[in-house]
mmCIF file of C-alpha atoms in Angstrom:
data_model
loop_
_atom_site.group_PDB
_atom_site.id
_atom_site.type_symbol
_atom_site.label_atom_id
_atom_site.label_comp_id
_atom_site.label_asym_id
_atom_site.label_seq_id
_atom_site.Cartn_x
_atom_site.Cartn_y
_atom_site.Cartn_z
ATOM 1 C CA UNK P 721 7.263 -23.279 -9.228
ATOM 2 C CA UNK P 722 3.387 -23.589 -9.637
ATOM 3 C CA UNK P 723 0.572 -22.025 -11.626
ATOM 4 C CA UNK P 724 -3.249 -21.243 -10.800
ATOM 5 C CA UNK P 725 -5.715 -21.822 -13.258
ATOM 6 C CA UNK P 726 -9.184 -19.581 -13.136
ATOM 7 C CA UNK P 727 -12.164 -19.958 -15.901
ATOM 8 C CA UNK P 728 -11.536 -17.236 -18.767
ATOM 9 C CA UNK P 729 -15.156 -15.819 -18.422
ATOM 10 C CA UNK P 730 -18.154 -15.946 -16.046
ATOM 11 C CA UNK P 731 -21.589 -14.377 -16.384
ATOM 12 C CA UNK P 732 -24.671 -14.052 -14.157
ATOM 13 C CA UNK P 733 -27.718 -11.779 -13.520
ATOM 14 C CA UNK P 734 -27.833 -9.226 -11.015
ATOM 15 C CA UNK P 735 -28.717 -10.264 -7.701
ATOM 16 C CA UNK P 736 -27.630 -13.849 -8.363
ATOM 17 C CA UNK P 737 -24.708 -15.562 -6.805
ATOM 18 C CA UNK P 738 -21.460 -16.640 -8.695
ATOM 19 C CA UNK P 739 -18.315 -18.319 -7.781
ATOM 20 C CA UNK P 740 -15.043 -18.338 -9.715
ATOM 21 C CA UNK P 741 -12.568 -21.147 -8.937
ATOM 22 C CA UNK P 742 -8.923 -20.916 -8.739
ATOM 23 C CA UNK P 743 -6.751 -24.556 -8.879
ATOM 24 C CA UNK P 744 -3.411 -24.838 -7.937
ATOM 25 C CA UNK P 745 -1.153 -27.381 -10.039
ATOM 26 C CA UNK P 746 1.297 -28.242 -7.606
ATOM 27 C CA UNK P 747 1.791 -28.101 -4.392
ATOM 28 C CA UNK P 748 -1.460 -28.194 -1.798
ATOM 29 C CA UNK P 749 -3.923 -25.165 -1.937
ATOM 30 C CA UNK P 750 -3.625 -24.757 1.737
ATOM 31 C CA UNK P 751 0.491 -24.382 1.647
ATOM 32 C CA UNK P 752 0.284 -20.694 1.535
ATOM 33 C CA UNK P 753 -2.662 -18.333 1.373
ATOM 34 C CA UNK P 754 -4.759 -16.918 -1.529
ATOM 35 C CA UNK P 755 -6.147 -13.662 -2.416
ATOM 36 C CA UNK P 756 -8.550 -12.369 -4.960
ATOM 37 C CA UNK P 757 -8.164 -9.280 -6.762
ATOM 38 C CA UNK P 758 -10.493 -6.899 -8.572
ATOM 39 C CA UNK P 759 -10.051 -4.845 -11.387
ATOM 40 C CA UNK P 760 -12.621 -3.122 -13.002
ATOM 41 C CA UNK P 761 -11.547 -1.562 -16.728
ATOM 42 C CA UNK P 762 -9.052 1.084 -16.672
ATOM 43 C CA UNK P 763 -8.108 1.015 -13.014
ATOM 44 C CA UNK P 764 -5.345 -0.427 -10.935
ATOM 45 C CA UNK P 765 -6.567 -3.861 -9.204
ATOM 46 C CA UNK P 766 -7.705 -4.207 -5.379
ATOM 47 C CA UNK P 767 -7.399 -7.166 -2.759
ATOM 48 C CA UNK P 768 -11.289 -8.369 -2.262
ATOM 49 C CA UNK P 769 -10.191 -11.781 -0.187
ATOM 50 C CA UNK P 770 -7.298 -12.302 1.589
ATOM 51 C CA UNK P 771 -5.343 -14.837 3.843
ATOM 52 C CA UNK P 772 -7.720 -17.236 2.037
ATOM 53 C CA UNK P 773 -11.338 -15.717 3.117
ATOM 54 C CA UNK P 774 -10.504 -12.170 5.061
ATOM 55 C CA UNK P 775 -11.939 -9.536 3.421
ATOM 56 C CA UNK P 776 -9.856 -6.029 3.626
ATOM 57 C CA UNK P 777 -11.753 -3.105 5.045
ATOM 58 C CA UNK P 778 -14.313 -1.755 3.104
ATOM 59 C CA UNK P 779 -15.207 -4.705 1.225
ATOM 60 C CA UNK P 780 -18.852 -5.695 1.492
ATOM 61 C CA UNK P 781 -19.305 -8.810 3.122
ATOM 62 C CA UNK P 782 -21.486 -10.196 -0.191
ATOM 63 C CA UNK P 783 -17.549 -11.555 -1.151
ATOM 64 C CA UNK P 784 -16.476 -14.460 0.112
ATOM 65 C CA UNK P 785 -13.451 -16.999 -0.137
ATOM 66 C CA UNK P 786 -12.960 -20.577 0.604
ATOM 67 C CA UNK P 787 -10.030 -23.428 -0.487
ATOM 68 C CA UNK P 788 -11.422 -26.976 -0.930
ATOM 69 C CA UNK P 789 -8.755 -29.290 -0.447
ATOM 70 C CA UNK P 790 -10.312 -32.527 -2.392
ATOM 71 C CA UNK P 791 -10.098 -30.545 -5.791
ATOM 72 C CA UNK P 792 -6.971 -28.063 -4.675
ATOM 73 C CA UNK P 793 -8.413 -25.370 -5.284
ATOM 74 C CA UNK P 794 -9.730 -21.609 -3.820
ATOM 75 C CA UNK P 795 -12.904 -20.207 -4.968
ATOM 76 C CA UNK P 796 -14.556 -16.610 -4.422
ATOM 77 C CA UNK P 797 -18.055 -16.501 -4.263
ATOM 78 C CA UNK P 798 -20.068 -13.277 -4.991
ATOM 79 C CA UNK P 799 -23.572 -12.981 -3.689
ATOM 80 C CA UNK P 800 -26.121 -10.529 -4.678
ATOM 81 C CA UNK P 801 -24.859 -9.811 -7.676
ATOM 82 C CA UNK P 802 -24.288 -5.816 -8.521
ATOM 83 C CA UNK P 803 -23.395 -4.179 -11.824
ATOM 84 C CA UNK P 804 -20.568 -2.753 -10.315
ATOM 85 C CA UNK P 805 -19.060 -6.041 -9.465
ATOM 86 C CA UNK P 806 -18.334 -6.431 -13.445
ATOM 87 C CA UNK P 807 -14.725 -6.934 -13.508
ATOM 88 C CA UNK P 808 -11.714 -9.140 -13.925
ATOM 89 C CA UNK P 809 -10.877 -10.876 -10.776
ATOM 90 C CA UNK P 810 -7.303 -12.367 -10.519
ATOM 91 C CA UNK P 811 -6.297 -14.976 -7.641
ATOM 92 C CA UNK P 812 -2.804 -15.042 -6.121
ATOM 93 C CA UNK P 813 -0.813 -17.156 -3.798
ATOM 94 C CA UNK P 814 3.428 -17.622 -3.359
ATOM 95 C CA UNK P 815 5.891 -19.881 -2.481
ATOM 96 C CA UNK P 816 9.264 -19.350 -1.187
ATOM 97 C CA UNK P 817 10.529 -18.146 -4.510
ATOM 98 C CA UNK P 818 7.689 -15.726 -6.249
ATOM 99 C CA UNK P 819 4.083 -14.892 -6.026
ATOM 100 C CA UNK P 820 1.776 -16.408 -8.515
ATOM 101 C CA UNK P 821 -1.546 -14.725 -10.177
ATOM 102 C CA UNK P 822 -3.878 -16.704 -12.026
ATOM 103 C CA UNK P 823 -4.885 -15.839 -15.158
ATOM 104 C CA UNK P 824 -8.439 -13.929 -14.699
ATOM 105 C CA UNK P 825 -11.655 -14.477 -14.515
ATOM 106 C CA UNK P 826 -13.653 -11.800 -16.441
ATOM 107 C CA UNK P 827 -17.068 -11.408 -14.431
ATOM 108 C CA UNK P 828 -20.394 -10.349 -16.917
ATOM 109 C CA UNK P 829 -23.187 -9.061 -14.770
ATOM 110 C CA UNK P 830 -25.712 -8.982 -17.126
ATOM 111 C CA UNK S 110 -3.824 7.559 3.195
ATOM 112 C CA UNK S 111 -1.578 5.575 1.391
ATOM 113 C CA UNK S 112 -0.120 6.424 -2.142
ATOM 114 C CA UNK S 113 2.066 5.227 -4.376
ATOM 115 C CA UNK S 114 3.063 7.228 -7.865
ATOM 116 C CA UNK S 115 5.057 5.295 -10.668
ATOM 117 C CA UNK S 116 7.043 7.167 -13.191
ATOM 118 C CA UNK S 117 9.941 7.074 -16.334
ATOM 119 C CA UNK S 118 7.680 4.648 -18.517
ATOM 120 C CA UNK S 119 7.733 5.356 -21.951
ATOM 121 C CA UNK S 120 8.962 4.204 -25.853
ATOM 122 C CA UNK S 121 11.930 2.617 -26.405
ATOM 123 C CA UNK S 122 13.843 0.401 -28.566
ATOM 124 C CA UNK S 123 14.382 -3.486 -28.295
ATOM 125 C CA UNK S 124 17.480 -3.769 -26.592
ATOM 126 C CA UNK S 125 16.829 -0.564 -24.792
ATOM 127 C CA UNK S 126 16.732 0.725 -20.999
ATOM 128 C CA UNK S 127 14.443 2.468 -18.754
ATOM 129 C CA UNK S 128 14.719 3.085 -15.039
ATOM 130 C CA UNK S 129 10.972 3.121 -13.062
ATOM 131 C CA UNK S 130 10.724 4.653 -10.128
ATOM 132 C CA UNK S 131 7.351 4.618 -7.348
ATOM 133 C CA UNK S 132 7.427 7.184 -4.632
ATOM 134 C CA UNK S 133 5.471 6.568 -1.650
ATOM 135 C CA UNK S 134 3.866 7.876 1.063
ATOM 136 C CA UNK S 135 1.496 7.486 3.841
ATOM 137 C CA UNK S 136 3.190 4.447 5.605
ATOM 138 C CA UNK S 137 6.469 3.662 6.620
ATOM 139 C CA UNK S 138 7.953 2.626 3.404
ATOM 140 C CA UNK S 139 10.857 1.177 5.209
ATOM 141 C CA UNK S 140 9.390 -1.274 6.994
ATOM 142 C CA UNK S 141 7.104 -2.884 4.015
ATOM 143 C CA UNK S 142 8.128 -5.732 1.239
ATOM 144 C CA UNK S 143 7.814 -3.861 -2.387
ATOM 145 C CA UNK S 144 6.720 -5.496 -5.666
ATOM 146 C CA UNK S 145 6.976 -4.847 -9.510
ATOM 147 C CA UNK S 146 4.203 -6.145 -11.558
ATOM 148 C CA UNK S 147 3.000 -5.997 -14.954
ATOM 149 C CA UNK S 148 0.366 -6.053 -17.342
ATOM 150 C CA UNK S 149 0.562 -6.880 -20.777
ATOM 151 C CA UNK S 150 -2.048 -4.815 -23.208
ATOM 152 C CA UNK S 151 -5.499 -6.924 -22.967
ATOM 153 C CA UNK S 152 -3.744 -9.521 -20.293
ATOM 154 C CA UNK S 153 -3.391 -10.879 -17.020
ATOM 155 C CA UNK S 154 -0.877 -9.551 -13.807
ATOM 156 C CA UNK S 155 2.356 -10.736 -13.892
ATOM 157 C CA UNK S 156 4.855 -10.618 -10.679
ATOM 158 C CA UNK S 157 8.011 -9.101 -11.478
ATOM 159 C CA UNK S 158 9.898 -8.923 -8.777
ATOM 160 C CA UNK S 159 10.113 -8.059 -5.151
ATOM 161 C CA UNK S 160 12.662 -6.060 -2.304
ATOM 162 C CA UNK S 161 12.145 -6.242 1.594
ATOM 163 C CA UNK S 162 11.801 -3.450 3.288
ATOM 164 C CA UNK S 163 15.481 -3.494 4.256
ATOM 165 C CA UNK S 164 16.638 -3.869 0.892
ATOM 166 C CA UNK S 165 17.759 -7.252 0.837
ATOM 167 C CA UNK S 166 16.115 -10.616 0.400
ATOM 168 C CA UNK S 167 16.040 -10.097 -3.328
ATOM 169 C CA UNK S 168 13.675 -11.877 -5.976
ATOM 170 C CA UNK S 169 12.893 -12.139 -9.481
ATOM 171 C CA UNK S 170 10.467 -14.302 -12.038
ATOM 172 C CA UNK S 171 12.609 -16.197 -14.336
ATOM 173 C CA UNK S 172 11.072 -14.012 -17.319
ATOM 174 C CA UNK S 173 13.152 -10.672 -16.481
ATOM 175 C CA UNK S 174 15.927 -12.320 -14.164
ATOM 176 C CA UNK S 175 19.376 -11.432 -15.234
ATOM 177 C CA UNK S 176 17.375 -8.320 -17.270
ATOM 178 C CA UNK S 177 15.518 -6.394 -14.663
ATOM 179 C CA UNK S 178 17.379 -4.817 -11.218
ATOM 180 C CA UNK S 179 14.933 -3.923 -8.484
ATOM 181 C CA UNK S 180 16.399 -1.503 -5.884
ATOM 182 C CA UNK S 181 15.077 1.139 -3.002
ATOM 183 C CA UNK S 182 16.347 4.185 -1.570
ATOM 184 C CA UNK S 183 14.361 4.042 1.647
ATOM 185 C CA UNK S 184 15.622 7.734 2.251
ATOM 186 C CA UNK S 185 13.933 9.012 -0.648
ATOM 187 C CA UNK S 186 10.498 6.306 -0.056
ATOM 188 C CA UNK S 187 11.158 5.314 -3.559
ATOM 189 C CA UNK S 188 11.475 1.720 -5.596
ATOM 190 C CA UNK S 189 13.387 1.205 -8.313
ATOM 191 C CA UNK S 190 13.093 -0.657 -11.179
ATOM 192 C CA UNK S 191 16.277 -0.730 -13.539
ATOM 193 C CA UNK S 192 14.617 -2.779 -16.669
ATOM 194 C CA UNK S 193 17.858 -3.636 -19.381
ATOM 195 C CA UNK S 194 17.705 -5.922 -22.844
ATOM 196 C CA UNK S 195 14.230 -4.593 -23.132
ATOM 197 C CA UNK S 196 11.995 -6.827 -25.620
ATOM 198 C CA UNK S 197 8.706 -6.380 -27.581
ATOM 199 C CA UNK S 198 7.276 -8.772 -25.155
ATOM 200 C CA UNK S 199 7.840 -6.115 -21.931
ATOM 201 C CA UNK S 200 5.382 -3.988 -23.465
ATOM 202 C CA UNK S 201 3.060 -3.220 -20.451
ATOM 203 C CA UNK S 202 1.670 -1.604 -17.877
ATOM 204 C CA UNK S 203 3.922 -1.735 -14.837
ATOM 205 C CA UNK S 204 2.412 -1.399 -11.141
ATOM 206 C CA UNK S 205 4.523 -1.105 -7.786
ATOM 207 C CA UNK S 206 2.658 -2.873 -5.138
ATOM 208 C CA UNK S 207 3.303 -2.890 -1.372
ATOM 209 C CA UNK S 208 3.275 -6.093 0.203
ATOM 210 C CA UNK S 209 1.643 -6.933 3.205
ATOM 211 C CA UNK S 210 3.242 -9.537 5.686
ATOM 212 C CA UNK S 211 4.771 -10.589 2.882
ATOM 213 C CA UNK S 212 1.806 -12.206 1.475
ATOM 214 C CA UNK S 213 -0.272 -10.149 -0.452
ATOM 215 C CA UNK S 214 -0.410 -6.304 -2.589
ATOM 216 C CA UNK S 215 -2.364 -4.451 -0.126
ATOM 217 C CA UNK S 216 -1.722 -1.322 -2.462
ATOM 218 C CA UNK S 217 -0.769 -0.537 -5.591
ATOM 219 C CA UNK S 218 0.384 2.276 -7.947
ATOM 220 C CA UNK S 219 -1.620 3.681 -11.196
ATOM 221 C CA UNK S 220 0.953 1.864 -13.111
ATOM 222 C CA UNK S 221 3.283 3.565 -15.617
ATOM 223 C CA UNK S 222 3.623 2.488 -19.198
ATOM 224 C CA UNK S 223 6.669 0.547 -21.111
ATOM 225 C CA UNK S 224 6.303 0.136 -24.659
ATOM 226 C CA UNK S 225 9.070 -1.646 -26.616
ATOM 227 C CA UNK S 226 9.279 -1.122 -30.631
ATOM 228 C CA UNK S 227 11.051 0.103 -33.258
#
């Protein structure tokens, strides 16, 4: 099985842009789609990106996703940061046997 | 509006059992795969188990294989997780989640807390 590695935490100022990475340990990042979830304190996760770069209805276009074959990683980019974006973010992918989450990244907007 | 409502959590002694339920509404339950995902206190998300809309193709994480059993009753729009031989490390908030196209979790419940302690 594979794992997804994320930085433990990132921080940036309001109005700036931040990128969170998600590196797949084995197999290629484009083998299966990557999703991203936002989890605010005390709330259930909600998807902000699915199928690598698609946004669910209602998610602002400040959120974008991409994959990089050279680093075997996916990235979530949030532009025009707002204080409400402060949350934990998880990447997720899957294979034929399981669904896998990254360890999560705590985004602080300060 | 999709709603997923978990119940059945509580305090149980090590070695004990619990059955979690998740009642679904707002979509055609029998046509979607469903999963259980948990989150230990202060930790990340861990996928546990999956069941297809038809009730087949059961999958489990290694951490719960042989101890947990997923099932569903499409006539009651309800997903279940039978948890046996519980351990302290099973202490977590347990979510049910609706799976879209077998790829991603597009709807989540609010979770039910399971605490394993003597």
